[in-house]
mmCIF file with all atom_site columns, C-alpha atoms in Angstrom:
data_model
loop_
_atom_site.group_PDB
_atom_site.id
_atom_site.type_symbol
_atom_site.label_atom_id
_atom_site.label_alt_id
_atom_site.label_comp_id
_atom_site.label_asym_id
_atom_site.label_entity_id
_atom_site.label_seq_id
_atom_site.pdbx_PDB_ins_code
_atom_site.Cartn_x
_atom_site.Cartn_y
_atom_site.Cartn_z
_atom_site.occupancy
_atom_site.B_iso_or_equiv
_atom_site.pdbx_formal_charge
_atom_site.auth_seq_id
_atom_site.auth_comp_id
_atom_site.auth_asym_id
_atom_site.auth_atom_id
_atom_site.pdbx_PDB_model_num
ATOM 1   C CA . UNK A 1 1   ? -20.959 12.793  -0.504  1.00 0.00 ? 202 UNK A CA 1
ATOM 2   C CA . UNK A 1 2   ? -21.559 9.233   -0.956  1.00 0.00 ? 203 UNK A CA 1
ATOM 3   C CA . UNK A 1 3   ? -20.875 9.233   -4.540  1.00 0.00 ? 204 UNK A CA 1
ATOM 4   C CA . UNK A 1 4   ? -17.690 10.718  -4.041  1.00 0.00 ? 205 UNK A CA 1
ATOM 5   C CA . UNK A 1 5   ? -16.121 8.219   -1.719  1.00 0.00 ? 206 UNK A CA 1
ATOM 6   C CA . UNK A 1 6   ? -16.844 5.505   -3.511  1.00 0.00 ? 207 UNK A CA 1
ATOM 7   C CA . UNK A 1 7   ? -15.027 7.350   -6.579  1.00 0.00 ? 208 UNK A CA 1
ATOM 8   C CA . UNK A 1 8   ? -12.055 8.065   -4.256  1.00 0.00 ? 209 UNK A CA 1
ATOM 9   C CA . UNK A 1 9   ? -11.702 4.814   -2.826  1.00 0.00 ? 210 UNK A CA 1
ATOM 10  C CA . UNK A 1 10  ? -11.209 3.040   -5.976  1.00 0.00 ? 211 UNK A CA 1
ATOM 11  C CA . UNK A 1 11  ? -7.594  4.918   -6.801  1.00 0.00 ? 212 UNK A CA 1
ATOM 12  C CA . UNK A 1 12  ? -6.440  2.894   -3.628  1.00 0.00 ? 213 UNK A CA 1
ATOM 13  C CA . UNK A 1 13  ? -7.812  -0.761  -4.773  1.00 0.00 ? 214 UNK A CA 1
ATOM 14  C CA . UNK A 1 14  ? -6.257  0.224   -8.370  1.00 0.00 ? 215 UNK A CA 1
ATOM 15  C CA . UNK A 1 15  ? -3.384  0.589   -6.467  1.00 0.00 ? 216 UNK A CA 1
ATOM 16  C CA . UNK A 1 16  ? -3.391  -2.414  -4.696  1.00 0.00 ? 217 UNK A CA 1
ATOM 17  C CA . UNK A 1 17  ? -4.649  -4.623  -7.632  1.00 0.00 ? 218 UNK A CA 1
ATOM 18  C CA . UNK A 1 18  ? -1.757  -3.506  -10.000 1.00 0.00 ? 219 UNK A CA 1
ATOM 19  C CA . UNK A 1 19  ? 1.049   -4.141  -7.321  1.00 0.00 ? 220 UNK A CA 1
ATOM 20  C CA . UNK A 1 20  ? -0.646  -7.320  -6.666  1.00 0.00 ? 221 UNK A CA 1
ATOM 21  C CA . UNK A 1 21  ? 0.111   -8.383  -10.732 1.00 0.00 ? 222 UNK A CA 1
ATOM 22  C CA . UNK A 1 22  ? 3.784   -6.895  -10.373 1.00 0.00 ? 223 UNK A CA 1
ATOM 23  C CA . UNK A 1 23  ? 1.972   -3.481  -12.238 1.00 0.00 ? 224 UNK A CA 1
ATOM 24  C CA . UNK A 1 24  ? 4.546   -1.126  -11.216 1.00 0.00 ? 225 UNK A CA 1
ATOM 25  C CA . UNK A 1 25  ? 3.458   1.142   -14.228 1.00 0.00 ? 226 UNK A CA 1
ATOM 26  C CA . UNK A 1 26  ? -0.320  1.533   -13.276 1.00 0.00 ? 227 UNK A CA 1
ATOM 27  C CA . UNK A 1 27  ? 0.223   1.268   -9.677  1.00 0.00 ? 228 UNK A CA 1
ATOM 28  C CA . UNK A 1 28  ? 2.615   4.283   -10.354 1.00 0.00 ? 229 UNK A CA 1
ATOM 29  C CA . UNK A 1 29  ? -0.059  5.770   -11.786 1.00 0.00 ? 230 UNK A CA 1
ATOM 30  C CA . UNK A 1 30  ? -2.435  6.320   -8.647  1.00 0.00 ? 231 UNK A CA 1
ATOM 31  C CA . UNK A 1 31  ? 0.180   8.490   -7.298  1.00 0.00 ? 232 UNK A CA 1
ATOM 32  C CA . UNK A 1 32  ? -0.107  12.341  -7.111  1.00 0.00 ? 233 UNK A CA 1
ATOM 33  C CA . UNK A 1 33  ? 2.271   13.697  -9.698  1.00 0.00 ? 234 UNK A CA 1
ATOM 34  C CA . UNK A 1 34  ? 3.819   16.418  -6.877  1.00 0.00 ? 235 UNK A CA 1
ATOM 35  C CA . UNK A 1 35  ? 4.785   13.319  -4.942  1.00 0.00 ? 236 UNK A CA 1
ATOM 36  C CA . UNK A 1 36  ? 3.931   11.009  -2.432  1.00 0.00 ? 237 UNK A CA 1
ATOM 37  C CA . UNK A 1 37  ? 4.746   10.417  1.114   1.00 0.00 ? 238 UNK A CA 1
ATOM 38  C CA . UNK A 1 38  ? 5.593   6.618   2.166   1.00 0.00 ? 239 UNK A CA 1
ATOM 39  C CA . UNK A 1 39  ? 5.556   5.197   5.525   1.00 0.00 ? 240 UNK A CA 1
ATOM 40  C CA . UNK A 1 40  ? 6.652   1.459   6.103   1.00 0.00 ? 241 UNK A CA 1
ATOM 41  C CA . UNK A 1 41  ? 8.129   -1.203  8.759   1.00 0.00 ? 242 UNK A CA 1
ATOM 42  C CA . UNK A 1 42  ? 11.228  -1.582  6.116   1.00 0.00 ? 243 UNK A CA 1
ATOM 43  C CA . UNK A 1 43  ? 14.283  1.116   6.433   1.00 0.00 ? 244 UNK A CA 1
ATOM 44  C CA . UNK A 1 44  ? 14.561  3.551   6.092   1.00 0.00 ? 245 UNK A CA 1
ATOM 45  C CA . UNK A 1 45  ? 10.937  3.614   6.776   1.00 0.00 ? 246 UNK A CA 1
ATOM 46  C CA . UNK A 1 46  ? 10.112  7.348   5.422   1.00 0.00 ? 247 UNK A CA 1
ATOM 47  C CA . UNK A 1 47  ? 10.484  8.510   1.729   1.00 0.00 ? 248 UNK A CA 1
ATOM 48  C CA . UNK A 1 48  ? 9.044   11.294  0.555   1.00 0.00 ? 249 UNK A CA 1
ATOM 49  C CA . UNK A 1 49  ? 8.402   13.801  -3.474  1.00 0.00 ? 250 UNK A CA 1
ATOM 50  C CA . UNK A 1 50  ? 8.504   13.065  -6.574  1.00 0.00 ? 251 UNK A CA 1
ATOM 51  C CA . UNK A 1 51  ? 11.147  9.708   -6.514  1.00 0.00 ? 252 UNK A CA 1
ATOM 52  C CA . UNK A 1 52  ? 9.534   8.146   -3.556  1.00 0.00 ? 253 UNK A CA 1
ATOM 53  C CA . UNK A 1 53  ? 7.619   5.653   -5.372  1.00 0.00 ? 254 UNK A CA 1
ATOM 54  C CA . UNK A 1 54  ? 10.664  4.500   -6.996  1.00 0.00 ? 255 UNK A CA 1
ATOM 55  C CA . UNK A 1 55  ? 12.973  4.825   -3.830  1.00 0.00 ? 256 UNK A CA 1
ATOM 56  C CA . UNK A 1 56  ? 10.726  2.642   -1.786  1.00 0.00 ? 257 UNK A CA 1
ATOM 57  C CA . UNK A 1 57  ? 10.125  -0.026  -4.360  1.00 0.00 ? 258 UNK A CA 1
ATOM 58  C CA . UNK A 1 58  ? 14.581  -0.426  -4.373  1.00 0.00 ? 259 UNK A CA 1
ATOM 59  C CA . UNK A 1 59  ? 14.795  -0.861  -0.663  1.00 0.00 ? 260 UNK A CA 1
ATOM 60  C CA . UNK A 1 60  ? 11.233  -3.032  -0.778  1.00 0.00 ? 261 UNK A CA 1
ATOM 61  C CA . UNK A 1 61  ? 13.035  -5.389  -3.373  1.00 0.00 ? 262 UNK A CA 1
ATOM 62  C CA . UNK A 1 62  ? 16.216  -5.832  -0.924  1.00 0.00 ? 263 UNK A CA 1
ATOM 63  C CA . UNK A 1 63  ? 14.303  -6.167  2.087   1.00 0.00 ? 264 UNK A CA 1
ATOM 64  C CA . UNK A 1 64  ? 12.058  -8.817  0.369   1.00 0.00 ? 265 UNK A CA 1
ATOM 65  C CA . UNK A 1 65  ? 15.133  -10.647 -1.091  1.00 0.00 ? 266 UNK A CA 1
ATOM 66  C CA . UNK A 1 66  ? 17.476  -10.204 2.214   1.00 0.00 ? 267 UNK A CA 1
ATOM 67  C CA . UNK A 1 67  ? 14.602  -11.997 3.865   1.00 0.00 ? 268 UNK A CA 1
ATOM 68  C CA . UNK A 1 68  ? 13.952  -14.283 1.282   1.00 0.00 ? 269 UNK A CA 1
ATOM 69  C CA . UNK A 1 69  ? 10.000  -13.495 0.837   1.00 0.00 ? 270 UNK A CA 1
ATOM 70  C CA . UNK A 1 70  ? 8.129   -14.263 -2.279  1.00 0.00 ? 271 UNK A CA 1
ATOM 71  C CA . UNK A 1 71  ? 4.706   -14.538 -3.822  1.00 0.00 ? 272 UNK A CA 1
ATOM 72  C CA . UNK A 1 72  ? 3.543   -11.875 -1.204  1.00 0.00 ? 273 UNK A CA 1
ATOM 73  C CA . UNK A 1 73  ? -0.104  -10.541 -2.232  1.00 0.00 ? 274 UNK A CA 1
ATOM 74  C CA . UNK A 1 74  ? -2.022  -7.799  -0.212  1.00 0.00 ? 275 UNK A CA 1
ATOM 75  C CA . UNK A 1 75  ? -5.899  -8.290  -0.056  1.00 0.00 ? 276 UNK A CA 1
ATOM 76  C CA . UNK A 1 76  ? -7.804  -5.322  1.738   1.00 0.00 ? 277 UNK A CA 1
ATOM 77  C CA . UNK A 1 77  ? -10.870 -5.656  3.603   1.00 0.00 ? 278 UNK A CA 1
ATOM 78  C CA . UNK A 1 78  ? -13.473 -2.955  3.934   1.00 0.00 ? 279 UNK A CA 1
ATOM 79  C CA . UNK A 1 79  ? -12.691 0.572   4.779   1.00 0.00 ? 280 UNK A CA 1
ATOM 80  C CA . UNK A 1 80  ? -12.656 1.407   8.635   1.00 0.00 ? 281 UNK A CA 1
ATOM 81  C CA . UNK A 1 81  ? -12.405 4.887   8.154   1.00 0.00 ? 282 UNK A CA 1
ATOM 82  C CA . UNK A 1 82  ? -13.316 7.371   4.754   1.00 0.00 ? 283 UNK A CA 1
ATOM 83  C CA . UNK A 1 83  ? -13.318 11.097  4.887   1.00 0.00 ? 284 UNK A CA 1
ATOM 84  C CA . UNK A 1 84  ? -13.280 13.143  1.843   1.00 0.00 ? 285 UNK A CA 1
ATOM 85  C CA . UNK A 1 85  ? -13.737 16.806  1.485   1.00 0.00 ? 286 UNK A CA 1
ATOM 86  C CA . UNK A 1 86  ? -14.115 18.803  -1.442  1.00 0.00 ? 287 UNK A CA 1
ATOM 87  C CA . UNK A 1 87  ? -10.351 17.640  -3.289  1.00 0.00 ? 288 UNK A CA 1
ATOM 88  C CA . UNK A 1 88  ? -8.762  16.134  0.109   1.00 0.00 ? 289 UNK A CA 1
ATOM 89  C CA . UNK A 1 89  ? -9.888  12.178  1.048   1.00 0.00 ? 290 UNK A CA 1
ATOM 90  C CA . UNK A 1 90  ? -8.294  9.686   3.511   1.00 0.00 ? 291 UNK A CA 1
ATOM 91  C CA . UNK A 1 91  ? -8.823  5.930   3.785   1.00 0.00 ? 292 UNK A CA 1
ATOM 92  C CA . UNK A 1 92  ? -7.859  3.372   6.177   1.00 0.00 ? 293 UNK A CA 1
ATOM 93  C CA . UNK A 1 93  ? -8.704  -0.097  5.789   1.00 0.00 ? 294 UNK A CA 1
ATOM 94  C CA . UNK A 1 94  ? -7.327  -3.430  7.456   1.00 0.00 ? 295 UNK A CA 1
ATOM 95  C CA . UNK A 1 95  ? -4.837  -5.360  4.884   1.00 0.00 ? 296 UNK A CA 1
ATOM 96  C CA . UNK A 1 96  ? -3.562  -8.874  5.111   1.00 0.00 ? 297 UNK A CA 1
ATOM 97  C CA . UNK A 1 97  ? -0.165  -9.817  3.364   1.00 0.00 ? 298 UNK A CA 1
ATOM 98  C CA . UNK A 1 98  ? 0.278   -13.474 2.628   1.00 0.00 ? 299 UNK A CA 1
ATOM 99  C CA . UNK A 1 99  ? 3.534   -14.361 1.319   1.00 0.00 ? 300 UNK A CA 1
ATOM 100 C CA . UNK A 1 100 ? 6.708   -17.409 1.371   1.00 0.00 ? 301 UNK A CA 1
ATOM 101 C CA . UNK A 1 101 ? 9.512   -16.590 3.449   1.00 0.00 ? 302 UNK A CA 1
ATOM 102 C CA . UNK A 1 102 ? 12.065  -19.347 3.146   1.00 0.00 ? 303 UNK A CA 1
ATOM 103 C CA . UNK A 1 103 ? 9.439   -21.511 2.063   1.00 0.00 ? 304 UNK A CA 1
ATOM 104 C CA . UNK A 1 104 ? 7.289   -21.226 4.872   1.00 0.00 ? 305 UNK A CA 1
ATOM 105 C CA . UNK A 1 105 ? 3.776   -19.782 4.107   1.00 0.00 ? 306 UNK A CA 1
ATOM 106 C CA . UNK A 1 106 ? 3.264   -16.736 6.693   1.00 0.00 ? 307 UNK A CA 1
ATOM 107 C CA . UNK A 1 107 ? 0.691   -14.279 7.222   1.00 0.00 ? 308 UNK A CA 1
ATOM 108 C CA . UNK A 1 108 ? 0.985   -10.502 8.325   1.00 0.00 ? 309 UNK A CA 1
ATOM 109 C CA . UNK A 1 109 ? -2.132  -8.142  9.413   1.00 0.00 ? 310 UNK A CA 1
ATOM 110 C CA . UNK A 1 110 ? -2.060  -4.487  9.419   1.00 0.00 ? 311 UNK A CA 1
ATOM 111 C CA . UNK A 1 111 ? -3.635  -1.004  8.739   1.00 0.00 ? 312 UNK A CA 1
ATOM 112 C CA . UNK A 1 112 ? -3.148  1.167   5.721   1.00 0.00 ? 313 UNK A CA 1
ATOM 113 C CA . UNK A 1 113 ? -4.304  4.325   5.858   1.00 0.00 ? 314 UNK A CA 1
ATOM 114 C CA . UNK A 1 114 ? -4.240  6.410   2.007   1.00 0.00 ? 315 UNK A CA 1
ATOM 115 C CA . UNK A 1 115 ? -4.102  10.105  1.826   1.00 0.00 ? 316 UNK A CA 1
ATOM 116 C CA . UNK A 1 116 ? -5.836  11.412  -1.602  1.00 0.00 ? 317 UNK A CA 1
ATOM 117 C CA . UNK A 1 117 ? -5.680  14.446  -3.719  1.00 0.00 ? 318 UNK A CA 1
ATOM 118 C CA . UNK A 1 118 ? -8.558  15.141  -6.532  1.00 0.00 ? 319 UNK A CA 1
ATOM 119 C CA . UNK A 1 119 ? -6.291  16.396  -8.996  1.00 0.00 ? 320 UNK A CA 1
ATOM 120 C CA . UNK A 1 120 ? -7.315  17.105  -12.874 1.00 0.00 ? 321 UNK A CA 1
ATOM 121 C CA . UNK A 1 121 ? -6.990  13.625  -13.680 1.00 0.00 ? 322 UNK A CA 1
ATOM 122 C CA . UNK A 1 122 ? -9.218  12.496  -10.538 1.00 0.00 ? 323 UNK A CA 1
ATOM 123 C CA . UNK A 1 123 ? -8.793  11.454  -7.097  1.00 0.00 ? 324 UNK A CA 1
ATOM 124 C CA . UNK A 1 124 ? -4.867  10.634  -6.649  1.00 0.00 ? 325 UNK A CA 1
ATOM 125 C CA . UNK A 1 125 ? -2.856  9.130   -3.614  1.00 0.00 ? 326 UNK A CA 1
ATOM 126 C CA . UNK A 1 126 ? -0.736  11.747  -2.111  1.00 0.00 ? 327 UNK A CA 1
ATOM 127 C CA . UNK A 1 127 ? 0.644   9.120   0.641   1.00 0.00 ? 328 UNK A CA 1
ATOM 128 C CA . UNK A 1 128 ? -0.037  5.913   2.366   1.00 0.00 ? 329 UNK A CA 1
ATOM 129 C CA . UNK A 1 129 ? 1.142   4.103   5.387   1.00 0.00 ? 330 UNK A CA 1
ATOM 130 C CA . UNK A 1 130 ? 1.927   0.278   6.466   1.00 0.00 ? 331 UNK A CA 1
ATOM 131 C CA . UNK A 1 131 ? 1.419   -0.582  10.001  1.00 0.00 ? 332 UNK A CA 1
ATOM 132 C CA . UNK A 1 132 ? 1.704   -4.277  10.329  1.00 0.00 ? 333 UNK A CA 1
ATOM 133 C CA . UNK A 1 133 ? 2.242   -6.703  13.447  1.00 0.00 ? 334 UNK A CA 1
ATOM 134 C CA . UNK A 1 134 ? 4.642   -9.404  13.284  1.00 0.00 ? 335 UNK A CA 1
ATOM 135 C CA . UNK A 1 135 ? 4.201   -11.679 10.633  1.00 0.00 ? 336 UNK A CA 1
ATOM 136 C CA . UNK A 1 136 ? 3.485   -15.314 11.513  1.00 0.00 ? 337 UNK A CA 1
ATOM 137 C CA . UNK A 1 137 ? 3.641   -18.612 9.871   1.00 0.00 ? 338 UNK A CA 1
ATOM 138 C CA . UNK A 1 138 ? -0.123  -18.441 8.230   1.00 0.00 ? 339 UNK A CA 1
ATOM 139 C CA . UNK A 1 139 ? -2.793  -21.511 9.191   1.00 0.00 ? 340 UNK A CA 1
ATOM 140 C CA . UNK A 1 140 ? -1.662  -25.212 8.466   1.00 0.00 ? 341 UNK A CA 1
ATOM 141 C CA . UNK A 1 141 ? 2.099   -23.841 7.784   1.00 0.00 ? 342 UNK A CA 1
ATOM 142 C CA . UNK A 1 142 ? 5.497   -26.299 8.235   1.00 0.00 ? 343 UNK A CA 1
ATOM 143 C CA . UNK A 1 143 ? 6.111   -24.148 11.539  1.00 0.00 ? 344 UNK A CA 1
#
């Protein structure tokens, strides 16, 4: 069982890492190819099949450039929670999003939590979730 935790875990730090280096292509590629189902703080906060990816990343881009955010990086911490059965897994872990909004550094905590799939090609995410608190100026930030 062990073994094959730490084999579905990875798909969701490959995930992370590639989106962290603007990797839309491999992040894309952690995805279950029947779908995935997104839940985030931006609207319209639910997308869901095969275009979801995509969907999400359009209305990420506005919200980030309505709000004027950039250089925002996600670093996970350890898993709070694994369960995998035989070709089901979920995984939620504690995230921190640092990023500029107007030029201020600020800071946002929150939960992910990863649905997988073990499909032919290995352990896929079928859906993940963002529940963040309000984001605040991060330590030693122009306030």
């Amino acid at each position: 069982m062990q073994g094959m935790k730490c084999k579905s875990a990875n798909v969701h730090h490959l995930f992370n890492d590639s989106f962290n280096k603007s990797d839309m292509k491999t992040a894309a590629s952690t995805l279950s190819s029947s779908g995935v189902t997104i839940i985030d703080e931006i609207s319209p906060h639910f997308w869901e099949g095969p275009t979801a990816f995509d969907t999400w990343l359009k209305a990420y881009a506005a919200f980030e450039k309505a709000e004027g955010i950039t250089d925002d990086m996600y670093k996970m911490g350890m898993p709070t929670r694994v369960v995998v059965g035989s070709d089901r897994g979920y995984v939620a872990l504690p995230v921190v999003e640092t990023f500029n909004q107007k030029g201020v550094a600020m800071r946002e905590a929150a939960h992910m939590v990863f649905t997988l799939q073990k499909e032919t090609s290995g352990w896929l995410i079928t859906g993940f979730t963002w529940a963040g608190a309000t984001p605040k100026p991060a330590a030693g930030a122009a306030k």
